Amino acid sequence: VPSLALAWRPARLNMALAVMDRPDRSVEEQIKEAELLLEAAAHCADELRYEQLVSWARSIVDPLAASGHAPALWLQCTIPSTERLSPEDFDRAFLAQVEVAAAAGSIQAKFRLACELDEEPTRNDSARLFKEAAEAGHPYAMWCHGLNLLGGTGIARDETAGLRFIRLAAEAKFEGAIY
């Protein structure tokens, strides 16, 4: 009897593959398909199948990212690179990609960049990005922004607004805000 996890993976992959050949796919559907392919790749033990899944995802994401589509730019950041880079060069390249995606308006990229910048001397930039992501509905960013408001970290102190954002994060089921 196959486990539920094993049954789940092919079903998710089949969902992505079933619609890949449809020429009328919306951009949102294409992004979702690429996400499903990358999720399937993350659970794949077969190296050749892994490479094929990542390649399919890249073939969907790269043209959308080239057109400046913010969610595609963010997703492109998450696709494993084929380049062999030192850890320092990899970090620099990744951060540069995240900055491009954040500038294009990706909420996930703004949150990730805020996390990367959350120390002096870039704490004010971090607080601004946490605020933008929180106001766009990112639950973890709501919690971070709420904490920044409570402590006046990188932003003017406002306990009432801070507690409101933490409550919103808890309502959105962000675990850190619930406990």
Coordinates of C-alpha atoms in Angstrom, one line a residue:
V1 CA 0.0 0.0 0.0
P2 CA 1.6 3.3 -1.0
S3 CA 1.9 6.0 1.6
L4 CA -0.2 9.1 1.3
A5 CA 3.0 11.2 0.7
L6 CA 3.9 9.0 -2.3
A7 CA 0.4 9.2 -3.7
W8 CA 0.4 13.0 -3.2
R9 CA 3.6 13.7 -5.3
P10 CA 2.5 12.1 -8.6
A11 CA -0.9 13.7 -8.3
R12 CA 0.6 17.2 -7.9
L13 CA 3.0 16.5 -10.7
N14 CA 0.1 15.3 -12.9
M15 CA -1.8 18.5 -12.2
A16 CA 1.1 20.5 -13.5
L17 CA 1.8 18.4 -16.5
A18 CA -1.9 18.1 -17.5
V19 CA -2.1 21.8 -18.3
M20 CA 1.4 22.6 -19.6
D21 CA 0.4 22.1 -23.2
R22 CA -2.7 24.4 -23.0
P23 CA -1.9 27.5 -25.1
D24 CA -4.5 29.6 -23.3
R25 CA -3.0 29.4 -19.9
S26 CA -3.1 32.7 -17.9
V27 CA 0.1 34.0 -16.3
E28 CA -1.2 33.0 -12.9
E29 CA -1.8 29.5 -14.1
Q30 CA 1.7 29.3 -15.6
I31 CA 3.2 30.5 -12.3
K32 CA 1.2 27.9 -10.4
E33 CA 2.3 25.2 -12.8
A34 CA 5.9 26.2 -12.3
E35 CA 5.4 26.1 -8.5
L36 CA 4.0 22.6 -8.7
L37 CA 6.8 21.4 -10.9
L38 CA 9.4 22.8 -8.4
E39 CA 7.5 21.3 -5.5
A40 CA 7.5 17.9 -7.3
A41 CA 11.3 18.3 -8.0
A42 CA 11.9 19.0 -4.3
H43 CA 10.5 15.6 -3.5
C44 CA 12.2 13.7 -6.4
A45 CA 15.0 11.2 -5.7
D46 CA 15.7 10.5 -9.3
E47 CA 18.3 13.0 -10.5
L48 CA 17.3 12.9 -14.2
R49 CA 13.6 13.4 -13.3
Y50 CA 14.6 16.2 -10.9
E51 CA 16.6 18.0 -13.7
Q52 CA 13.6 17.6 -16.1
L53 CA 11.2 19.0 -13.6
V54 CA 13.4 22.0 -12.9
S55 CA 14.0 22.5 -16.6
W56 CA 10.2 22.5 -17.3
A57 CA 9.7 25.0 -14.5
R58 CA 12.5 27.2 -15.9
S59 CA 11.0 27.1 -19.4
I60 CA 7.7 28.5 -17.9
V61 CA 9.3 31.1 -15.5
D62 CA 12.2 32.5 -17.6
P63 CA 10.0 34.2 -20.3
L64 CA 7.7 35.6 -17.8
A65 CA 10.6 36.9 -15.7
A66 CA 12.2 38.4 -18.8
S67 CA 9.0 40.5 -19.3
G68 CA 9.3 41.8 -15.7
H69 CA 6.4 39.9 -14.1
A70 CA 7.1 40.2 -10.4
P71 CA 5.9 36.8 -9.2
A72 CA 7.9 35.1 -12.0
L73 CA 11.0 37.1 -11.0
W74 CA 10.6 35.9 -7.4
L75 CA 10.0 32.3 -8.5
Q76 CA 13.1 32.5 -10.7
C77 CA 15.1 33.3 -7.5
T78 CA 14.0 30.0 -6.0
I79 CA 14.9 27.8 -9.0
P80 CA 18.2 26.0 -8.4
S81 CA 21.1 27.5 -10.4
T82 CA 23.2 25.4 -12.7
E83 CA 26.2 27.6 -12.2
R84 CA 29.0 26.5 -9.9
L85 CA 29.6 29.5 -7.6
S86 CA 31.4 30.0 -4.4
P87 CA 29.1 30.5 -1.4
E88 CA 29.9 34.2 -1.4
D89 CA 29.2 34.6 -5.1
F90 CA 26.0 32.6 -4.8
D91 CA 24.8 34.8 -2.0
R92 CA 25.6 37.9 -4.0
A93 CA 23.8 36.6 -7.1
F94 CA 20.8 35.5 -5.1
L95 CA 20.5 38.8 -3.3
A96 CA 20.8 40.7 -6.6
Q97 CA 17.9 38.6 -8.0
V98 CA 15.8 39.2 -4.9
E99 CA 16.4 42.9 -5.2
V100 CA 15.2 42.9 -8.8
A101 CA 12.1 40.9 -7.9
A102 CA 11.3 43.2 -4.9
A103 CA 11.8 46.3 -7.1
A104 CA 9.3 44.8 -9.6
G105 CA 6.8 44.5 -6.7
S106 CA 7.0 40.8 -5.6
I107 CA 5.7 40.7 -2.0
Q108 CA 7.7 37.5 -1.2
A109 CA 10.8 39.2 -2.5
K110 CA 10.2 42.3 -0.4
F111 CA 9.8 40.1 2.6
R112 CA 13.0 38.1 1.9
L113 CA 15.0 41.3 1.2
A114 CA 13.7 42.8 4.4
C115 CA 15.0 39.7 6.3
E116 CA 18.4 40.1 4.6
L117 CA 18.6 43.8 5.5
D118 CA 17.4 43.5 9.1
E119 CA 20.5 44.8 10.7
E120 CA 22.4 48.1 11.0
P121 CA 23.0 50.1 8.8
T122 CA 20.1 48.9 6.6
R123 CA 17.5 48.4 9.3
N124 CA 15.4 51.4 8.1
D125 CA 15.2 49.8 4.6
S126 CA 14.3 46.5 6.2
A127 CA 11.5 48.1 8.2
R128 CA 10.1 49.8 5.0
L129 CA 10.1 46.5 3.1
F130 CA 8.5 44.7 6.1
K131 CA 5.8 47.4 6.1
E132 CA 5.1 47.1 2.4
A133 CA 4.9 43.3 2.6
A134 CA 2.7 43.5 5.7
E135 CA 0.3 45.9 4.1
A136 CA 0.1 43.6 1.1
G137 CA -1.1 40.8 3.4
H138 CA 2.1 38.7 4.0
P139 CA 1.5 37.1 7.4
Y140 CA 5.1 36.8 8.5
A141 CA 5.8 40.3 7.4
M142 CA 2.8 41.5 9.5
W143 CA 4.4 40.0 12.6
C144 CA 7.8 41.5 11.8
H145 CA 6.3 44.9 11.1
G146 CA 4.2 44.7 14.3
L147 CA 7.3 44.0 16.3
N148 CA 9.2 46.8 14.6
L149 CA 6.3 49.2 15.5
L150 CA 6.2 48.0 19.1
G151 CA 9.9 48.5 19.5
G152 CA 10.4 51.5 17.2
T153 CA 13.0 49.5 15.2
G154 CA 13.7 51.2 11.9
I155 CA 10.3 53.0 12.1
A156 CA 8.5 55.3 14.4
R157 CA 7.2 53.6 17.5
D158 CA 3.4 52.9 17.5
E159 CA 2.2 50.3 20.0
T160 CA -1.4 50.4 18.9
A161 CA -0.5 49.8 15.2
G162 CA 2.1 47.2 16.3
L163 CA -0.4 45.1 18.2
R164 CA -2.9 45.4 15.3
F165 CA -0.4 44.0 12.9
I166 CA 0.5 41.2 15.3
R167 CA -3.2 40.4 15.6
L168 CA -3.6 40.3 11.9
A169 CA -0.6 38.0 11.6
A170 CA -2.2 35.7 14.2
E171 CA -5.6 35.8 12.3
A172 CA -3.7 34.8 9.2
K173 CA -2.4 31.8 11.2
F174 CA 1.3 32.9 11.4
E175 CA 2.5 30.6 14.1
G176 CA 4.9 33.2 15.7
A177 CA 2.1 35.6 16.3
I178 CA -0.2 33.0 17.8
Y179 CA 2.1 31.9 20.6

